[in-house]
C-alpha positions as CSV (number, residue, x, y, z in Angstrom):
1,M,-48.4,236.5,7.9
2,K,-47.0,238.9,10.5
3,I,-44.1,237.6,12.3
4,G,-43.6,238.5,16.1
5,P,-41.0,237.8,18.5
6,S,-43.3,235.0,20.3
7,L,-43.1,232.8,17.2
8,A,-39.2,232.9,17.2
9,F,-39.4,232.1,21.1
10,L,-41.8,229.1,20.5
11,W,-39.4,227.5,17.9
12,V,-36.5,228.2,20.3
13,G,-38.3,226.6,23.1
14,A,-39.1,223.7,21.2
15,L,-35.6,222.8,20.6
16,K,-33.7,220.3,22.4
17,E,-30.4,219.3,20.7
18,P,-29.6,222.4,18.3
19,S,-25.9,221.3,17.6
20,R,-26.9,217.9,16.8
21,A,-29.6,219.2,14.3
22,A,-27.3,221.6,13.0
23,E,-24.8,218.8,12.0
24,L,-27.5,216.7,10.5
25,L,-28.9,219.7,8.7
26,A,-25.7,220.4,7.0
27,K,-24.9,216.8,5.9
28,L,-28.6,216.2,4.6
29,E,-29.2,215.9,0.9
30,V,-32.6,217.5,0.3
31,S,-34.5,216.1,-2.4
32,G,-37.6,217.5,-4.2
33,K,-40.6,215.5,-5.3
34,A,-38.6,213.3,-7.8
35,G,-35.9,212.3,-5.6
36,L,-38.4,211.4,-2.8
37,L,-40.3,209.1,-5.1
38,E,-36.8,207.6,-6.0
39,R,-36.0,207.0,-2.3
40,M,-39.6,205.7,-1.5
41,A,-39.0,203.1,-4.4
42,E,-35.5,202.4,-3.0
43,L,-36.9,201.9,0.6
44,G,-39.8,199.8,-0.8
45,S,-37.5,197.2,-2.4
46,L,-35.5,197.0,1.0
47,L,-38.6,196.4,3.2
48,S,-39.5,193.8,0.7
49,Q,-36.1,192.0,1.1
50,L,-36.4,192.3,4.8
51,T,-39.9,190.6,4.9
52,S,-38.7,187.9,2.8
53,R,-35.6,187.3,5.1
54,A,-37.7,187.5,8.2
55,F,-40.0,184.8,6.8
56,V,-37.2,182.5,5.7
57,E,-35.2,183.0,8.6
58,G,-37.8,182.4,11.5
59,G,-38.2,186.2,12.2
60,R,-42.0,186.1,11.6
61,E,-42.8,188.1,14.7
62,A,-41.5,191.1,12.7
63,I,-43.4,190.6,9.4
64,P,-46.7,192.4,10.7
65,A,-44.6,195.6,11.5
66,L,-42.7,195.4,8.3
67,E,-46.0,195.3,6.3
68,A,-47.3,198.0,8.3
69,A,-44.4,200.2,7.2
70,S,-44.9,199.1,3.6
71,S,-48.5,200.1,3.7
72,A,-47.6,203.5,5.2
73,L,-44.8,204.0,2.7
74,E,-47.4,203.0,-0.3
75,D,-49.9,205.5,1.0
76,L,-47.4,208.3,1.3
77,H,-46.4,207.4,-2.3
78,A,-49.9,207.5,-3.5
79,F,-50.4,210.8,-1.9
80,L,-47.2,212.5,-3.0
81,L,-47.5,211.2,-6.8
82,P,-50.1,214.0,-7.6
83,A,-48.5,216.9,-5.6
84,P,-46.9,219.5,-7.8
85,D,-43.2,219.5,-8.1
86,L,-42.1,222.9,-6.7
87,P,-38.8,224.5,-6.5
88,L,-36.9,224.5,-3.2
89,G,-35.4,227.6,-1.5
90,G,-36.3,231.2,-1.6
91,E,-36.0,234.0,0.8
92,Q,-38.9,232.3,3.2
93,V,-39.0,228.6,3.8
94,S,-42.2,227.3,2.5
95,A,-44.4,224.4,3.9
96,W,-43.2,222.3,0.8
97,H,-39.6,223.1,1.4
98,M,-39.9,221.9,5.2
99,F,-41.8,218.8,4.2
100,C,-39.2,217.8,1.7
101,V,-36.2,218.4,4.2
102,L,-38.1,216.3,6.7
103,A,-39.0,213.6,4.2
104,S,-35.4,213.6,3.0
105,S,-34.1,213.1,6.6
106,I,-36.8,210.2,7.4
107,L,-36.4,208.4,4.1
108,G,-32.5,208.7,3.9
109,G,-32.1,207.5,7.3
110,A,-34.6,204.5,6.6
111,C,-33.0,203.6,3.5
112,E,-29.6,203.5,5.3
113,R,-30.8,201.6,8.3
114,S,-32.6,199.2,5.9
115,R,-29.5,198.5,3.9
116,E,-27.7,197.5,7.4
117,L,-30.1,195.1,8.4
118,V,-30.4,193.5,5.1
119,S,-26.7,192.9,4.9
120,S,-26.5,191.5,8.6
121,S,-28.0,188.8,10.8
122,L,-31.7,189.8,12.1
123,S,-32.9,190.0,15.4
124,P,-36.6,189.7,15.3
125,G,-37.2,191.8,18.1
126,E,-35.0,194.8,17.0
127,L,-36.3,194.5,13.4
128,R,-40.0,194.7,14.7
129,S,-39.3,197.7,16.8
130,W,-37.5,199.4,14.0
131,A,-40.3,198.9,11.7
132,E,-42.9,200.0,14.0
133,G,-41.0,203.2,14.5
134,L,-40.7,203.8,10.6
135,A,-44.5,203.3,10.0
136,H,-45.1,205.9,12.7
137,Q,-42.7,208.2,10.8
138,L,-44.1,207.5,7.6
139,K,-47.6,208.1,8.8
140,G,-46.5,211.3,10.3
141,L,-44.9,212.4,6.9
142,R,-48.3,211.8,5.4
143,G,-50.1,213.7,7.7
144,L,-47.8,216.6,7.4
145,L,-48.2,216.5,3.5
146,E,-51.9,216.9,4.1
147,D,-51.2,219.8,6.2
148,V,-49.2,221.3,3.3
149,H,-51.9,220.7,0.8
150,A,-54.5,222.1,3.2
151,F,-52.5,225.3,3.8
152,G,-51.0,225.5,0.5
153,P,-47.6,224.6,-0.6
154,D,-46.2,228.3,-0.4
155,Y,-47.5,228.7,3.0
156,P,-44.5,229.7,5.4
157,A,-42.9,226.8,7.3
158,H,-42.4,228.8,10.4
159,A,-46.5,228.4,11.0
160,L,-45.9,224.6,10.9
161,L,-44.7,224.1,14.7
162,E,-47.8,222.6,16.1
163,A,-48.4,220.3,12.8
164,V,-44.5,219.1,13.2
165,S,-44.9,218.5,16.9
166,S,-47.8,216.6,16.7
167,R,-47.1,214.4,13.6
168,L,-43.3,214.1,13.6
169,P,-42.2,215.0,17.2
170,G,-38.7,213.4,16.4
171,E,-38.2,216.0,13.7
172,V,-38.7,219.3,15.5
173,D,-35.1,220.1,16.1
174,L,-34.6,219.8,12.4
175,A,-37.5,221.9,11.4
176,A,-36.6,224.5,14.2
177,L,-33.3,225.0,12.7
178,L,-34.6,225.4,9.1
179,V,-37.0,228.1,10.1
180,L,-35.1,229.8,13.0
181,P,-32.4,231.8,10.6
182,G,-35.3,233.6,8.7
183,L,-37.0,234.4,12.1
184,A,-34.1,235.8,13.4
185,R,-33.4,238.1,10.6
186,G,-36.7,239.4,11.1
187,L,-36.2,240.0,14.8
188,R,-32.7,241.5,14.7
189,K,-33.4,245.2,14.7
190,D,-35.4,244.4,17.9
191,K,-32.7,245.4,20.5
192,E,-34.7,243.8,23.3
193,A,-36.2,240.6,21.9
194,F,-33.2,239.6,19.7
195,P,-30.6,239.2,22.5
196,E,-33.2,237.4,24.5
197,L,-33.6,235.1,21.7
198,L,-30.0,234.4,21.5
199,A,-29.9,233.7,25.2
200,E,-32.6,231.2,24.7
201,L,-30.7,229.7,22.1
202,I,-27.4,229.5,23.9
203,W,-29.3,228.0,27.0
204,K,-30.5,225.2,24.8
205,G,-27.0,224.5,23.7
206,L,-25.6,224.7,27.2
207,S,-28.4,222.2,28.0
208,E,-27.4,219.9,25.2
209,G,-23.8,220.1,26.4
210,L,-22.2,222.9,24.1
211,E,-19.0,221.9,22.9
212,G,-16.1,223.8,24.5
213,T,-17.9,224.1,28.0
214,E,-16.2,220.8,29.4
215,D,-14.3,223.0,31.9
216,G,-17.4,224.7,32.9
217,C,-16.7,227.9,31.0
218,L,-18.4,229.8,28.1
219,R,-16.2,231.9,26.1
220,L,-17.6,234.5,24.0
221,A,-15.7,234.0,20.8
222,D,-17.0,230.2,20.7
223,V,-20.5,231.4,21.5
224,L,-20.3,233.9,18.7
225,R,-19.2,231.1,16.3
226,W,-21.8,228.6,17.3
227,T,-24.5,230.9,17.2
228,S,-23.5,232.4,13.7
229,R,-23.5,229.1,12.2
230,L,-26.6,228.0,13.9
231,L,-28.4,231.1,12.6
232,G,-26.5,231.3,9.2
233,M,-25.5,235.1,9.8
234,E,-22.7,236.9,10.9
235,L,-23.3,238.2,14.5
236,K,-21.7,240.7,16.4
237,P,-19.8,240.5,19.6
238,E,-22.0,242.9,21.4
239,E,-25.0,241.1,20.4
240,V,-23.8,237.9,22.1
241,R,-22.4,239.8,24.9
242,K,-26.1,241.2,25.6
243,A,-27.5,237.5,25.4
244,L,-24.7,236.6,28.1
245,R,-25.5,239.3,30.1
246,S,-29.2,238.3,30.0
247,L,-28.4,234.8,31.1
248,K,-26.2,235.9,34.0
249,A,-29.1,238.2,35.2
250,K,-31.5,235.1,35.1
251,G,-29.0,233.1,37.3
252,L,-28.3,230.8,34.5
253,L,-24.6,231.7,34.6
254,T,-22.6,232.0,37.8
255,S,-20.7,234.9,36.7
256,F,-19.8,236.9,33.2
257,D,-16.6,239.0,32.6
258,E,-17.3,241.2,30.0
259,K,-14.0,242.2,29.4
260,T,-12.5,239.1,29.0
261,G,-15.7,237.5,27.6
262,L,-15.3,234.6,29.9
263,A,-18.7,233.3,31.6
264,I,-18.7,230.7,34.4
265,L,-21.6,228.2,34.0
266,R,-24.1,227.3,36.7
267,P,-22.9,224.2,38.0
268,R,-24.3,221.2,36.3
269,E,-25.8,218.1,37.9
270,R,-23.6,215.7,36.5
271,D,-20.6,217.8,37.6
272,I,-22.0,218.1,41.3
273,K,-22.2,214.4,41.3
274,A,-18.7,214.0,40.1
275,A,-17.4,216.6,42.4
276,F,-18.7,215.0,45.4
277,E,-17.4,211.3,44.4
278,F,-14.1,213.1,43.8
279,A,-14.4,214.5,47.2
280,R,-15.1,211.2,48.8
281,R,-12.1,209.4,47.2
282,R,-9.7,212.3,47.9
283,C,-10.9,212.5,51.5
284,R,-11.4,208.6,52.2
285,H,-8.6,208.6,54.6
286,G,-8.1,211.3,57.0
287,R,-8.7,215.0,56.5
288,A,-6.8,215.7,52.8
289,G,-9.9,218.1,52.4
290,L,-11.1,219.3,49.2
291,R,-10.0,222.8,47.8
292,K,-11.0,224.3,44.5
293,Y,-7.6,223.9,42.8
294,A,-7.4,220.1,43.4
295,L,-11.0,219.6,42.2
296,A,-10.1,221.8,39.0
297,E,-7.0,219.7,38.3
298,G,-8.6,216.5,39.1
299,L,-11.8,216.9,36.8
300,G,-10.4,219.2,34.2
301,W,-12.2,222.4,35.3
302,H,-11.5,225.8,35.4
303,P,-10.7,227.0,39.0
304,E,-13.6,229.5,39.0
305,Y,-16.1,226.8,38.0
306,A,-14.5,224.2,40.8
307,S,-15.4,227.0,43.1
308,A,-18.8,227.4,42.1
309,V,-19.5,223.8,42.1
310,I,-18.1,223.5,45.7
311,N,-20.2,226.5,46.8
312,E,-23.1,224.4,45.4
313,L,-22.4,221.3,47.3
314,V,-22.2,223.4,50.4
315,D,-25.4,224.9,49.9
316,R,-27.0,221.4,49.4
317,G,-25.4,220.5,53.0
318,L,-23.1,217.8,51.0
319,L,-19.8,219.6,52.0
320,V,-18.8,221.1,55.3
321,S,-16.0,223.3,56.3
322,S,-12.8,222.2,57.5
323,P,-9.5,224.4,58.2
324,N,-8.7,225.8,54.7
325,S,-10.7,223.0,52.8
326,W,-14.1,221.3,52.7
327,L,-14.9,218.0,53.6
328,P,-17.8,215.5,52.1
329,V,-20.8,214.6,54.0
330,S,-20.6,210.9,54.0
331,E,-20.5,208.1,56.6
332,E,-17.0,207.1,55.2
333,Q,-15.9,210.5,56.1
334,A,-17.7,211.3,59.3
335,R,-16.3,207.6,60.8
336,S,-12.9,208.4,59.4
337,L,-12.6,211.6,61.4
338,L,-14.2,209.8,64.4
339,I,-11.3,207.2,64.2
340,E,-8.5,209.9,63.9
341,A,-10.2,211.8,66.8
342,E,-10.1,208.9,69.1
343,S,-6.4,208.3,68.4
344,C,-5.7,212.1,69.1
345,F,-7.5,211.5,72.3
346,E,-5.6,208.5,73.3
347,A,-2.3,210.5,72.7
348,E,-3.3,213.1,74.7
349,L,-3.7,215.7,71.7
350,L,-6.9,217.1,73.3
351,E,-6.9,220.4,71.2
352,E,-6.8,218.3,68.1
353,A,-9.1,215.8,69.2
354,A,-11.7,218.4,70.1
355,K,-11.6,219.8,66.7
356,L,-11.7,216.5,64.9
357,Y,-14.9,215.5,67.3
358,Q,-16.5,218.6,66.3
359,L,-16.0,218.1,62.5
360,A,-17.5,214.4,62.9
361,S,-20.4,215.9,65.0
362,T,-21.0,218.3,62.3
363,L,-21.0,215.5,59.5
364,F,-23.1,212.9,61.6
365,T,-25.7,215.7,62.2
366,K,-25.4,216.3,58.4
367,L,-26.2,213.0,57.8
368,S,-29.1,212.5,60.0
369,E,-31.0,215.4,57.8
370,R,-31.3,213.0,55.0
371,A,-31.9,209.6,57.1
372,E,-34.8,208.1,58.6
373,G,-35.7,205.2,61.0
374,E,-32.8,203.5,62.8
375,K,-30.3,205.2,60.5
376,L,-31.5,208.8,61.8
377,E,-31.2,207.5,65.3
378,L,-27.7,205.8,64.9
379,F,-26.3,209.2,63.0
380,L,-27.8,211.3,66.1
381,A,-26.4,209.0,68.8
382,E,-22.9,209.2,66.9
383,A,-23.3,213.0,66.7
384,S,-24.2,213.0,70.5
385,Y,-21.1,211.0,71.4
386,C,-18.7,213.3,69.4
387,D,-20.6,216.5,71.3
388,F,-19.9,214.6,74.6
389,M,-16.4,214.0,73.5
390,K,-15.9,217.8,72.4
391,A,-16.9,219.0,75.6
392,Y,-15.1,216.6,77.7
393,C,-11.7,217.5,75.8
394,D,-12.5,221.2,76.2
395,A,-13.1,220.6,79.8
396,R,-10.0,218.6,80.2
397,I,-7.9,221.5,78.6
398,L,-9.3,224.0,80.9
399,Y,-8.9,222.1,83.9
400,S,-5.2,221.7,83.0
401,S,-4.8,225.4,82.7
402,L,-6.4,225.9,85.9
403,D,-4.6,223.3,87.6
404,R,-1.1,224.7,86.3
405,A,-2.2,228.3,87.5
406,A,-3.3,227.0,90.8
407,T,0.3,225.2,91.2
408,T,2.2,228.4,90.3
409,G,0.0,230.1,93.1
410,L,-2.2,232.3,90.7
411,E,-5.5,233.2,91.8
412,L,-8.2,231.3,89.9
413,D,-10.8,233.2,87.7
414,V,-14.3,232.4,89.1
415,A,-15.5,232.8,85.5
416,D,-13.1,230.0,84.2
417,L,-14.5,227.4,87.1
418,D,-18.0,228.4,86.1
419,R,-17.1,227.6,82.4
420,L,-15.3,224.3,83.4
421,K,-18.7,223.1,85.1
422,V,-20.8,224.2,82.3
423,L,-18.5,222.1,80.0
424,V,-18.9,219.2,82.6
425,R,-22.5,219.6,82.4
426,A,-22.8,220.0,78.7
427,A,-20.6,216.5,78.4
428,T,-23.0,214.7,80.9
429,K,-26.0,215.8,78.9
430,C,-24.5,214.8,75.4
431,L,-23.4,211.4,77.0
432,N,-26.7,210.6,78.4
433,E,-28.5,211.5,75.1
434,A,-26.1,209.2,73.2
435,L,-26.7,206.5,75.7
436,R,-30.6,206.9,75.2
437,R,-30.4,206.7,71.5
438,L,-28.0,203.7,71.7
439,S,-30.2,201.9,74.1
440,A,-33.1,201.8,71.4
441,L,-30.9,200.6,68.9
442,A,-29.8,197.6,71.0
443,S,-32.5,195.3,69.4
444,S,-32.0,196.6,65.8
445,R,-32.1,193.6,63.1
446,D,-30.0,195.7,60.8
447,P,-26.6,194.1,60.8
448,E,-24.9,197.5,59.8
449,V,-26.7,199.7,62.4
450,S,-26.1,197.0,65.2
451,R,-22.4,196.9,64.5
452,A,-22.1,200.6,64.4
453,A,-24.0,201.1,67.6
454,S,-22.0,198.5,69.6
455,E,-18.7,200.2,68.3
456,V,-20.2,203.5,69.8
457,V,-21.0,202.0,73.1
458,D,-17.6,200.3,73.2
459,L,-16.1,203.7,72.9
460,I,-18.1,205.0,75.6
461,D,-17.3,201.9,78.0
462,K,-13.8,202.9,77.8
463,K,-14.1,206.3,78.9
464,A,-17.1,206.1,81.3
465,D,-15.2,205.6,84.4
466,K,-12.4,208.3,83.8
467,F,-15.2,210.8,82.9
468,K,-17.2,210.1,86.2
469,E,-13.9,210.4,88.1
470,F,-13.2,213.7,86.4
471,R,-16.7,215.0,86.6
472,S,-16.6,214.2,90.6
473,T,-13.4,216.2,90.7
474,V,-14.7,219.3,88.9
475,S,-18.1,219.3,91.0
476,N,-15.8,219.5,94.4
477,L,-14.1,222.5,93.0
């Protein structure tokens, strides 16, 4: 059978946990026919003991499943008995070799688990579930052995992907790592396909959670060791470098420095969630803000990976920019900023208050994009209130500047007067918008929404008279 690149890519595509499978394969004691028959005899004895205990100790609900597993074992034993006892190994992994590897894994694991169950207290439900799974595996082994007989024991194992996937889906990883070294060696001279195969394999490892990438980085030396061990061959740095280059071109890596061999991973979902929660905790009170070095130190990441995660949070609308840092888009953060803005306003720190109202408005607006119903109306009302206060603060700052100029006898700029009136009109518009939305929430049955709406109404009531007085003064200029 001619081996093309597509076959190797199919096997890599079927992989889920390559590192785990490699560890299992390295520890596995592979038996030939005689050894498998011995394991079957041991497993049969253990199943008999478990059935007797289940009968005596009141676990009868597990007995049908145990009997089904015993029956499947007997069927497999009867089918294996007349099979030829062929040697294992060789340059090309045979179908018979693959069967022996998968059977050794399943039977060895079943014997080990059976011994644990025999020597421990039995949970009928757990025992039944285990026995049902074992029966399914034994039937799958029997089916695979039928395929081996049909194709011939010397048939190449790499052609059995469909058979293994359908009969023993839980063993596909083990089967893949058994055949991939041979497929990779045959493909190594292909300067285009081989780096792509390595790239796919590395990506599978990253999806599994490749050891050494906890800090969000992938290092050429580590990848070289991992792929060489997985494929059973000594790879060259340039081969792995090409694979990493391919992953970067596909957008699966944020960056790759070919000189240092350091690659920054694309932000992982679990890390994005962890970073957002870190930002919420860090910024819970006030405007501490999130910076990449604080995030890197707090979560044990490389600073450049922390930066990539921050960028992803920004792109998703989960962080907004504040001076020299980032703030999480959360109700807690938005209301914390609003409280701080109110304090600054009361202390006549109008410029600082205006900045805080602007930030709070941005957060409430971002929150509204993911809300619906009354929560949507509440966030928009709070955003409108913040916009009102931002315009009010800016107007008062400009008015004070004009008042000082007039006091010193300087001529007032008409453009500044026009801008002042525009700010007051904008503040009025935002105030009316906030009141309209708050009015719609007056009859809300949601206590949280009702409380938050009442708090905003109280804030407006405290400022309404002074704003009206200020607006009247400006209109007379």
